[in-house]
Coordinates of C-alpha atoms and ligand atoms in Angstrom, one line a residue:
X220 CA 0.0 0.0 0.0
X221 CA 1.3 3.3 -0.8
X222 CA 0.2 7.0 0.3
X223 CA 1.2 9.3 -1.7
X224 CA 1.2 13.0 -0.7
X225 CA 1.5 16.0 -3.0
X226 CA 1.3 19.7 -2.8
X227 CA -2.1 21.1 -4.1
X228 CA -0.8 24.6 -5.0
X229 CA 2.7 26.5 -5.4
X230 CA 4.9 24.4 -2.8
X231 CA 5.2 25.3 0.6
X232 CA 2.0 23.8 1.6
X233 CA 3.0 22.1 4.7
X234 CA 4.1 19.1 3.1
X235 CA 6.4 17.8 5.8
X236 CA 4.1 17.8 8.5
X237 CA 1.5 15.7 6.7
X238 CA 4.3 13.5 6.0
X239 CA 5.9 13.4 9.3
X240 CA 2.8 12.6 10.8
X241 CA 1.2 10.0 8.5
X242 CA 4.8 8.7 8.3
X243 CA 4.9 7.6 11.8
X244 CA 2.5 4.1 10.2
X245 CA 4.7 3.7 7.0
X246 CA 8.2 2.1 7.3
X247 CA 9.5 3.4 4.2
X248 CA 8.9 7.1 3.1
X249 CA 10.3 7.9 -0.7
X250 CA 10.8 11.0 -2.5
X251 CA 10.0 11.1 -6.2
X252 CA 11.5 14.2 -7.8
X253 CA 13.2 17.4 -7.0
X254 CA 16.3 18.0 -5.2
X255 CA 17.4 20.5 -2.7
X256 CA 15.1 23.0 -3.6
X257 CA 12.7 21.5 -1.1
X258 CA 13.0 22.5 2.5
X259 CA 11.1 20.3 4.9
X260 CA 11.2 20.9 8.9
X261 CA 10.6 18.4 10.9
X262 CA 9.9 19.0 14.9
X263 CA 10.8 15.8 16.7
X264 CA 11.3 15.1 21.0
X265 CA 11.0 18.9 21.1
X266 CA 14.1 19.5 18.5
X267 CA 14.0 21.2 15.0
X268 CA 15.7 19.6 11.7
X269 CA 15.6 21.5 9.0
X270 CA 15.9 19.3 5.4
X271 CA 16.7 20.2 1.8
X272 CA 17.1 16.9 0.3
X273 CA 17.1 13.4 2.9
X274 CA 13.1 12.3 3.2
X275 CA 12.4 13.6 6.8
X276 CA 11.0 10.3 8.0
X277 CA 14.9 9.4 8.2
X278 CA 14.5 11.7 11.3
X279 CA 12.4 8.7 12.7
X280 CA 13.6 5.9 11.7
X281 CA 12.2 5.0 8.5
X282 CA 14.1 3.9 5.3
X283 CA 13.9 7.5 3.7
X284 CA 14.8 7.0 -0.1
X285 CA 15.8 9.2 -2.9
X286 CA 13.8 8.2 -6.1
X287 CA 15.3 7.7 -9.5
X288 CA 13.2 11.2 -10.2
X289 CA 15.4 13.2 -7.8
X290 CA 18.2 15.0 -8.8
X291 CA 21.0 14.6 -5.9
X292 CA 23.5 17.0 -4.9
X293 CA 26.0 14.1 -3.0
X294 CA 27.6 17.1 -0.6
X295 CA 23.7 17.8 0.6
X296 CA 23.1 14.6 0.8
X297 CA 26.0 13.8 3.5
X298 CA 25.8 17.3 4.9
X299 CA 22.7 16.4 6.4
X300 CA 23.4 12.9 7.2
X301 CA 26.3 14.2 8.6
X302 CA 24.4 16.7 10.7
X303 CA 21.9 14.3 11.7
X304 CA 24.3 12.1 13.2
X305 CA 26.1 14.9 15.0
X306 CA 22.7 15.6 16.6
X307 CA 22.7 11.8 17.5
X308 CA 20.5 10.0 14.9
X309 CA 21.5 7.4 12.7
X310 CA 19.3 8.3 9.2
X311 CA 19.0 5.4 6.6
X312 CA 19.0 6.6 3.6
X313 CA 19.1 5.1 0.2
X314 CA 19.7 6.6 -3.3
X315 CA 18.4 5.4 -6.4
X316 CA 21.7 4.4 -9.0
X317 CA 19.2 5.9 -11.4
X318 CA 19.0 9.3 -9.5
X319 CA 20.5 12.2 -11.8
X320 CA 24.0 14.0 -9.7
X321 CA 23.9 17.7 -9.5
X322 CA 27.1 18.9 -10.1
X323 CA 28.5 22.3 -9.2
X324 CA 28.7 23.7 -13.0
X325 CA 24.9 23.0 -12.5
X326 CA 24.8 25.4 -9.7
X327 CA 26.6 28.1 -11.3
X328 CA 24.8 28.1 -15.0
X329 CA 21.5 28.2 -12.7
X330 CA 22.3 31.3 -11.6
X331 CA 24.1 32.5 -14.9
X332 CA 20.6 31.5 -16.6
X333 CA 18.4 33.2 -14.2
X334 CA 20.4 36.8 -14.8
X335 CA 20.4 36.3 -18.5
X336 CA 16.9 35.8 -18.4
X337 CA 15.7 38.5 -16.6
X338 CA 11.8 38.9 -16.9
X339 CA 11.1 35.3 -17.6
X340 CA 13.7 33.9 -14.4
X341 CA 11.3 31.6 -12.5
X342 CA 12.9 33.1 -9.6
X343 CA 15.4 29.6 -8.8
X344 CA 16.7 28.4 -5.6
X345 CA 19.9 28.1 -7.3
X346 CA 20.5 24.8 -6.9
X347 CA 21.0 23.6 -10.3
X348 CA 17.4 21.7 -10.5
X349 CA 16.8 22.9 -13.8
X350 CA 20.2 22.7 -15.4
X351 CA 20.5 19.0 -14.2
X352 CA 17.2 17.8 -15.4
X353 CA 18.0 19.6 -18.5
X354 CA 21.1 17.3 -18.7
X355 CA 19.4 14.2 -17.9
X356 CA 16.7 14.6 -20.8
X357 CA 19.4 15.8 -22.9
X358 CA 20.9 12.2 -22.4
X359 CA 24.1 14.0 -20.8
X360 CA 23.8 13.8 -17.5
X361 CA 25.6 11.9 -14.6
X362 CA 23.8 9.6 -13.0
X363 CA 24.3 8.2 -9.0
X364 CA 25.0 4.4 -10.1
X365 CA 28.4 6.3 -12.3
X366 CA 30.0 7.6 -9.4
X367 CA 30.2 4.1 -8.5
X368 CA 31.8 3.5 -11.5
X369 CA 35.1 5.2 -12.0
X370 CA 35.4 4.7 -16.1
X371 CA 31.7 5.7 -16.6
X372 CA 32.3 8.7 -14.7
X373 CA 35.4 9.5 -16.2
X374 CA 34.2 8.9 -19.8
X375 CA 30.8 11.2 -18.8
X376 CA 32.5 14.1 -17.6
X377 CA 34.6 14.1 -20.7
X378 CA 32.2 14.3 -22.7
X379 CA 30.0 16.8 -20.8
X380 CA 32.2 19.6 -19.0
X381 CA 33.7 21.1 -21.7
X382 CA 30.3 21.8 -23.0
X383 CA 28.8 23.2 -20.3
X384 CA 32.7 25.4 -19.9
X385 CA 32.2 26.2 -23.3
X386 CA 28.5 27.3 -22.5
X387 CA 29.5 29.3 -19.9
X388 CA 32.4 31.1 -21.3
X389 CA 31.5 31.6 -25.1
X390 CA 27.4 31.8 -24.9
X391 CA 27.1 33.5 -21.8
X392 CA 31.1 35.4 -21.2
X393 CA 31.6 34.4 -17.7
X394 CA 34.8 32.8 -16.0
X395 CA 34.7 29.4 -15.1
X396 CA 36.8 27.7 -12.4
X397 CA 36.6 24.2 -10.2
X398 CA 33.5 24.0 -11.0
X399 CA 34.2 23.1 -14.8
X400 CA 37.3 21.2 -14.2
X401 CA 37.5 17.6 -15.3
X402 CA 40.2 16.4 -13.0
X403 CA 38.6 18.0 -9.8
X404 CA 35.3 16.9 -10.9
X405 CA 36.6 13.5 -11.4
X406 CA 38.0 13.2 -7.8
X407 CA 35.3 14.9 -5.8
X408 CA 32.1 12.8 -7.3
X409 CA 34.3 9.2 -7.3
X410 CA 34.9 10.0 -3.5
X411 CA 30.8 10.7 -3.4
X412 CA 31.1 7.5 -4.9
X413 CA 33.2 5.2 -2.5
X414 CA 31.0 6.4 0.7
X415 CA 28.0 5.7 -1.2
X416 CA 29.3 2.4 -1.9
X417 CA 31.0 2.0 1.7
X418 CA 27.6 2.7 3.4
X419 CA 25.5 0.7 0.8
X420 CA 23.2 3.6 0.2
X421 CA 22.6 3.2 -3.5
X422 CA 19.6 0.8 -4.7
X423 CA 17.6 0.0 -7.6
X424 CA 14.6 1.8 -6.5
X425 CA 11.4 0.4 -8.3
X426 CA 12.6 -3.1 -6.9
X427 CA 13.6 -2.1 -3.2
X428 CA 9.8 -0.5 -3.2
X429 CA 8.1 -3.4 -4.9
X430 CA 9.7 -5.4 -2.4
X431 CA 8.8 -3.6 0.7
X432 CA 5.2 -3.4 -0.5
X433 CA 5.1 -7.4 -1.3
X434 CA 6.0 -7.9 2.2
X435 CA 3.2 -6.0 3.3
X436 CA 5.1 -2.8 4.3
X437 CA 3.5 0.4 4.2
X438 CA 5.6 3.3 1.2
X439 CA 4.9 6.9 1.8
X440 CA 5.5 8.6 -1.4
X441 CA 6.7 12.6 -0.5
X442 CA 6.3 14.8 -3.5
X443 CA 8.3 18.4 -3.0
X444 CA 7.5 21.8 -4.4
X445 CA 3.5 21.6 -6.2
X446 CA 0.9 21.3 -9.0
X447 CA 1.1 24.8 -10.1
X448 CA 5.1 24.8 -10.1
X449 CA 5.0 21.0 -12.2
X450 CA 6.8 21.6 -15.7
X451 CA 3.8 19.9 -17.5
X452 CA 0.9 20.9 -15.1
X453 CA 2.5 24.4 -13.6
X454 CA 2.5 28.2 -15.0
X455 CA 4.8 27.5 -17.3
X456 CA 7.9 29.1 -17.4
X457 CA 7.4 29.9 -13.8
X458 CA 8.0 26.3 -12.5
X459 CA 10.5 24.0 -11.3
X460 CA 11.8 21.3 -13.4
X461 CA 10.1 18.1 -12.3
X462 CA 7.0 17.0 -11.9
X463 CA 5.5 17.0 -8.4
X464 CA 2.1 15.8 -9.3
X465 CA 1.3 12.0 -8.6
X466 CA 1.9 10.6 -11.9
X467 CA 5.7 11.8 -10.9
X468 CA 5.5 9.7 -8.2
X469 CA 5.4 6.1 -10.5
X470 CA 7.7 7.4 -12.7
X471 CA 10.4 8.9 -10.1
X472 CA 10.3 5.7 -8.3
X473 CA 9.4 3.3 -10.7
X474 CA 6.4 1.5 -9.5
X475 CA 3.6 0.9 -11.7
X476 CA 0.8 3.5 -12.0
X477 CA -1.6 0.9 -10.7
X478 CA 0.8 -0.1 -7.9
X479 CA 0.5 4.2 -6.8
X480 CA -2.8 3.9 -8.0
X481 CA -4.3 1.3 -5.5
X482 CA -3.0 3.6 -2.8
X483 CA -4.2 6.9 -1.3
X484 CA -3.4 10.7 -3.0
X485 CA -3.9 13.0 -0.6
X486 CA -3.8 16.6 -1.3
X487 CA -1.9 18.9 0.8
X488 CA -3.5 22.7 0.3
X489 CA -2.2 25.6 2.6
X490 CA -5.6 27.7 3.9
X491 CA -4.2 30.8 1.5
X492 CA -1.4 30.9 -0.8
X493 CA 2.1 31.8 -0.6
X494 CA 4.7 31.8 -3.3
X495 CA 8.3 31.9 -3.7
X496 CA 9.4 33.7 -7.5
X497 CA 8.0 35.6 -10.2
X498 CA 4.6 35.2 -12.7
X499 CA 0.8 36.0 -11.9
X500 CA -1.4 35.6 -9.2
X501 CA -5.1 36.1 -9.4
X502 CA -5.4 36.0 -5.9
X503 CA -2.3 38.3 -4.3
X504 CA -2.4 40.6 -1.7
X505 CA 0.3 43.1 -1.5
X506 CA 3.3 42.5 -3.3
X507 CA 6.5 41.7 -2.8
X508 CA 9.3 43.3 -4.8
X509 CA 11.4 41.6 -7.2
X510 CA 8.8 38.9 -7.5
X511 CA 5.5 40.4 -7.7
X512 CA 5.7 41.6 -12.1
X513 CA 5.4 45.5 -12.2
X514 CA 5.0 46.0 -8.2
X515 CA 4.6 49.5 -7.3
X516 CA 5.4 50.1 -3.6
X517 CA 3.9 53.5 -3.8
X518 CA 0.5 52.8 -5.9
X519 CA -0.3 49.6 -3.2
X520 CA -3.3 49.6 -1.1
X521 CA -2.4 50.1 2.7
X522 CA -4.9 47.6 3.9
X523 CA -4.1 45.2 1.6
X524 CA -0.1 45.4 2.3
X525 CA -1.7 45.3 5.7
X526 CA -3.0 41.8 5.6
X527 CA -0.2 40.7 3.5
X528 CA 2.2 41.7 6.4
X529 CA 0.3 40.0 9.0
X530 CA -0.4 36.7 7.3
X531 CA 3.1 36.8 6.1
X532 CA 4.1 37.0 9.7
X533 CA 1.8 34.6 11.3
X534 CA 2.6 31.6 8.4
X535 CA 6.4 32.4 8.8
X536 CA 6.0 32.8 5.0
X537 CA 9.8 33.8 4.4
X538 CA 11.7 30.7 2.3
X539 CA 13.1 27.5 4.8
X540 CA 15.9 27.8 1.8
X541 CA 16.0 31.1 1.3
X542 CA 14.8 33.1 3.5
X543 CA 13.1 35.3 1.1
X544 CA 9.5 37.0 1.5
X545 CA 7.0 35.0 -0.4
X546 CA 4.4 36.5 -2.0
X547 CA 0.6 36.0 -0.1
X548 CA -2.6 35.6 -1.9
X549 CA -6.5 34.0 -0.9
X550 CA -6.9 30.5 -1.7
X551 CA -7.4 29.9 -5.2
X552 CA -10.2 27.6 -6.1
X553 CA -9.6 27.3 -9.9
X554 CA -5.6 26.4 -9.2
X555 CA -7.3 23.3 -6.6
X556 CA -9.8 22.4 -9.0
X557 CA -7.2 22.1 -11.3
X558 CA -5.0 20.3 -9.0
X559 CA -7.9 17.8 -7.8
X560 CA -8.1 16.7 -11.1
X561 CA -4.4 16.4 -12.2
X562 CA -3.5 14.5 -9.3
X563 CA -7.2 12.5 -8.6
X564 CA -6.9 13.2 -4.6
X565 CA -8.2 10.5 -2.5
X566 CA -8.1 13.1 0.2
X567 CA -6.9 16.5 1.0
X568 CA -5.1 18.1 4.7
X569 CA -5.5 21.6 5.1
X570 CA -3.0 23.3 6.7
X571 CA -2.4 26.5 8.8
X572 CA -6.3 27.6 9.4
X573 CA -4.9 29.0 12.8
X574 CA -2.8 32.0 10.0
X575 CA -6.0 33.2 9.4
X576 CA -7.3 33.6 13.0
X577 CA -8.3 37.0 13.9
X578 CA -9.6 38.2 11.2
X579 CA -13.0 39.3 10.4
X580 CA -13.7 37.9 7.3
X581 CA -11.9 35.7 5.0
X582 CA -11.7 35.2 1.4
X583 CA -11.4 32.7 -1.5
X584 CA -10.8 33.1 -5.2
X585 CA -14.0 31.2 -6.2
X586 CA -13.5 31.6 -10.1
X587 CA -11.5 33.5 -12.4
X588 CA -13.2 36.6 -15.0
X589 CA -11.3 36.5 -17.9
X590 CA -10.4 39.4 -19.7
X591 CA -13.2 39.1 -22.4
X592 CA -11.2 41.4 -25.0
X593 CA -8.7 38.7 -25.4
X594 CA -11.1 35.9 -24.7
X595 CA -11.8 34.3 -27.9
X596 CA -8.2 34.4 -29.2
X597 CA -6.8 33.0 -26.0
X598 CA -8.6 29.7 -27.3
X599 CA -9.7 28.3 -23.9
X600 CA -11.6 25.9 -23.5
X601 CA -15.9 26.1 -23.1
X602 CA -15.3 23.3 -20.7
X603 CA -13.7 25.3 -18.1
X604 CA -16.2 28.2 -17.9
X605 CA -19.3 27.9 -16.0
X606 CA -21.1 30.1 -18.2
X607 CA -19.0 32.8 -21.0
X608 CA -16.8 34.6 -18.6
X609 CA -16.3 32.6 -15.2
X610 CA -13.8 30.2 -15.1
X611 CA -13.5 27.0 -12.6
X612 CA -10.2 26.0 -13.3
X613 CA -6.9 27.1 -14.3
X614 CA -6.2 28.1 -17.9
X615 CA -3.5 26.1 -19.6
X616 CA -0.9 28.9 -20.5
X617 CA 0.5 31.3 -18.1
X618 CA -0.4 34.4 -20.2
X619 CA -3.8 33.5 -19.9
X620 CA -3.6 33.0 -16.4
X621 CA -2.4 36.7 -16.1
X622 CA -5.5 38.3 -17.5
X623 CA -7.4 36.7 -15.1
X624 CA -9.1 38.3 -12.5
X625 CA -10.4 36.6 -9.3
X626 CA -13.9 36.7 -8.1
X627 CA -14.0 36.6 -4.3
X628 CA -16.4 34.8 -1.8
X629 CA -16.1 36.0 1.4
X630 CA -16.4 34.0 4.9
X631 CA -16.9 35.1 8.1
X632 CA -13.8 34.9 10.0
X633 CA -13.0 32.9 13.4
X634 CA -11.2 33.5 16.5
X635 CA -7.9 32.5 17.9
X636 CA -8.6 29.8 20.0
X637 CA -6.3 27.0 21.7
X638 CA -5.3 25.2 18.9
X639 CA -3.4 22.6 20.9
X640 CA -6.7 21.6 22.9
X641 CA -8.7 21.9 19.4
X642 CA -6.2 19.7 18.1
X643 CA -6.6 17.4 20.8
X644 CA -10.7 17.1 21.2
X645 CA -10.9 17.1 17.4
X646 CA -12.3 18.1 14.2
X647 CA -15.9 19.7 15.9
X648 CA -13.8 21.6 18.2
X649 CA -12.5 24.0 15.2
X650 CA -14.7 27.4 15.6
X651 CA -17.5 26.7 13.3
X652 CA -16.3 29.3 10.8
X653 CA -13.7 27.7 10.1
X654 CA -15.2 24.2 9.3
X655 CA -17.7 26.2 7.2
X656 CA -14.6 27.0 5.0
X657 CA -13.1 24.1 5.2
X658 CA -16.2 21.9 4.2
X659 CA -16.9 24.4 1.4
X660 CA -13.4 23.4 0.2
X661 CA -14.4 19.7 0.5
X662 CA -17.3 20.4 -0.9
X663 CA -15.8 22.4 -4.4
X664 CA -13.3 19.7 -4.7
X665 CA -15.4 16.5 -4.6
X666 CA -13.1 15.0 -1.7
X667 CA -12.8 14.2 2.0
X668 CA -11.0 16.0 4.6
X669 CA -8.7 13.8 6.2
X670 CA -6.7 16.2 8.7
X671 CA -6.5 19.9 9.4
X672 CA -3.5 21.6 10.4
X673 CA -4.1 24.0 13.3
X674 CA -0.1 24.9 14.2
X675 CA 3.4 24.0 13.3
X676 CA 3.9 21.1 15.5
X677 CA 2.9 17.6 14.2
X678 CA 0.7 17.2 17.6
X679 CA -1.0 20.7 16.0
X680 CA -2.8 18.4 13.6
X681 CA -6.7 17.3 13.6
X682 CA -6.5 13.8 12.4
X683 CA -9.9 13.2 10.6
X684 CA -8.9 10.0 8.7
X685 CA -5.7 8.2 8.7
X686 CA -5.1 7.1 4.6
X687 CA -4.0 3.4 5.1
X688 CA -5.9 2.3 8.4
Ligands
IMP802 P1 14.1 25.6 -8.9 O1 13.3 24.4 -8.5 O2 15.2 25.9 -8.0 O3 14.6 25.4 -10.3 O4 13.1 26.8 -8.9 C1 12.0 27.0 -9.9 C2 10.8 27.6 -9.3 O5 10.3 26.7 -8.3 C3 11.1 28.9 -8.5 O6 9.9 29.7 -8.7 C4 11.2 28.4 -7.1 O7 10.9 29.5 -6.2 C5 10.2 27.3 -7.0 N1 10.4 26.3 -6.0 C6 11.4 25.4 -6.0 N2 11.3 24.6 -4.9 C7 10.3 25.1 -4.1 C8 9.8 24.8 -2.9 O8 10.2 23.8 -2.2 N3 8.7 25.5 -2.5 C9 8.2 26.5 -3.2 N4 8.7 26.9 -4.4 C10 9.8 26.2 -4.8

């Protein structure tokens, strides 16, 4: 049996928790795609880990695996397992030999790419995600099971670096160092190599799940980032490079699609929206600048900056990788319609009600009007409109997406209450505003509630229905 859990809207859902605490039945908990642009933290005994790339059930003793879909940075990887240990655990951790390595002239033609593209830069962590993938679908990248293999590693580099040096230097004029040197290359990644090897971390991941499962173990599958930032499903160009939604998680493990399908997809939607990086969004309040396109500090609305400050504040909405502002927005129905459909939830956890406490009233993008000028040569389809000009769902090109505007439903808002006793007594001891909004999310998306979070901590958590019990 497999639960799968994927972020509903633009990452940065609350992922981890959700995880952490359904994790606590499975014994193995799997990653399927991205890298260290994720940034998961776990609360455990009353201590704080933060993670970028290990699975954070490693912080509690499960098998934590990085799917062939990942793309692994090796001096993450045993940064944190060597934090971890420091901090006394002992993390087991397995790679997939199929896994794609991030190597540091990824990292620096990231960032040389986001300059150079100025208005369409998807705002990267500058990791290298998107110059890796690039690489491994470009059949030129370096794959985990070659560091293990001195001659394939050797004979890949060859071939690669001095197109990437020659990238760097003639396309885009910049100096290149270590980072694009064969020899150095060569010697750094065969030593990843040897302690992967030496601490029998690498696996052939499709088989090492398939095998768990047939023995009647229980796989948590933990997408990163979200639907809206998938390459296919996302806002396109504004995305990352992999694809979060569930379908990633048969291919970035390699179980079937029937083997993921049999299990449980559970939605993970934050109670507004945050986001890291630049494009639209319908639903923003405020702005941040840099991110938010043509932000005018001077022509913003004072209230609205306002509430954008204070939910900002309350979520901790600044980047676990970061540390960058996100952007703030109402929940955006058409984006989780969209999203309920891509992924075919099972269920969905709602996270971080207790940001919006205090307020008077609370609001949700219920539909999108779209700009009716440009309507009929935008080409979208009848099938997403209610009637001619509200739309239920997200339209498929970004553009689009920008000349839509938002129609709002308001809620009454609730009270701060004691979250921790709600948490405890359960799901009718949430102020009755709040399940109002939450069962009109239930409602819109066709699909059950299964917990609520009410605070950061994993005890913070209403537990409606646990997905494999
Ligand atoms: P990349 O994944 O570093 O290539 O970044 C591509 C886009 O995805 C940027 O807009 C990032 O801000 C966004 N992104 C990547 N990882 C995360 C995440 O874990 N949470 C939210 N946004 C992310």
């Amino acid at each position: 049996m497999t639960v799968t859990i994927v972020g509903a809207q633009l990452g940065d859902e609350g992922k981890g928790g959700v995880v952490d605490l359904y994790g606590d039945t499975a014994d193995v908990v799997a990653r399927y795609q991205g890298g260290d642009n994720a940034g998961h933290t776990v609360v455990h005994d009353g201590e704080e880990y933060k993670l970028s790339l290990v699975p954070s059930g490693a912080v509690r003793d499960k098998v934590g695996v990085l799917g062939n879909g990942c793309v692994v940075n090796p001096e993450t990887l045993f940064e944190e397992i060597d934090a971890l240990r420091e901090r006394g655990l002992d993390p087991d951790v397995r790679v997939a030999e199929r896994a794609h390595v991030i190597l540091p002239y990824h990292r620096a033609l990231d960032g040389i790419e986001e300059e150079e593209k100025d208005d369409l830069a998807a705002g990267t962590t500058g990791r290298g995600i998107g110059p890796t993938y690039e690489d491994k679908a470009g059949r030129r990248g370096v794959r985990i099971g070659d560091l293990l293999d001195p001659d394939a590693l050797r004979e890949r580099l060859e071939y690669v670096v001095p197109q990437k040096k020659a990238l760097a230097e003639k396309v885009f004029e910049k100096e290149t160092g270590e980072a694009f040197d064969i020899d150095a290359l060569y010697d750094t990644y065969r030593e990843f190599g040897e302690r992967l090897a030496e601490e029998n971390m690498t696996v052939d991941c499709g088989s090492f799940l398939q095998e768990r499962i047939d023995a009647d173990e229980s796989v948590m599958l933990e997408g990163a980032q979200g639907t809206s930032i998938d390459i296919d499903h996302g806002i396109y160009p504004y995305v990352t490079s992999s694809n979060p939604t569930a379908g990633g998680a048969t291919v970035g493990t390699g179980l079937g699609p029937t083997v993921v399908g049999q299990g449980e997809v559970v939605g993970i939607i934050k109670a507004y929206l945050s986001r890291v990086g630049t494009g639209p969004l319908p639903t923003e309040l405020g702005g941040v600048e840099g991110q938010t396109p043509d932000y005018d500090p001077a022509g913003a609305s004072a209230d609205e900056e306002e509430l954008a400050t204070y939910i900002r504040d309350e979520g901790g909405e600044y980047g676990t990788v970061t540390g960058r502002p996100r952007r703030v927005g109402w929940l955006d129905m058409p984006m989780l319609r969209h999203a309920a459909r891509a992924n075919g939830f099972t269920g969905l956890a709602i996270n971080h009600i207790d940001v919006l406490a205090g307020l008077d009233e609370v609001k949700v993008g219920h539909s999108y009007e779209f700009d009716t000028a440009e309507q009929s040569s935008a080409g979208t389809q009848n099938a997403m409109r209610s009637d001619d000009d509200e739309l239920l769902t997200m339209p498929p090109t970004t553009e689009q997406w920008g000349r839509c505007e938002a129609t709002l439903k308001t809620f009454d808002g609730w009270a701060d209450v004691d979250w921790a006793a709600v948490a405890e007594e359960g799901y009718d001891a949430i102020p009755e505003n709040a399940r109002t909004y939450l069962e009109y999310v239930s409602d819109e998306l066709e699909t059950p509630i299964y917990a609520v979070g009410v605070g950061p901590g994993r005890e913070e958590t209403v537990i409606v229905e646990t997905p494999d019990e």
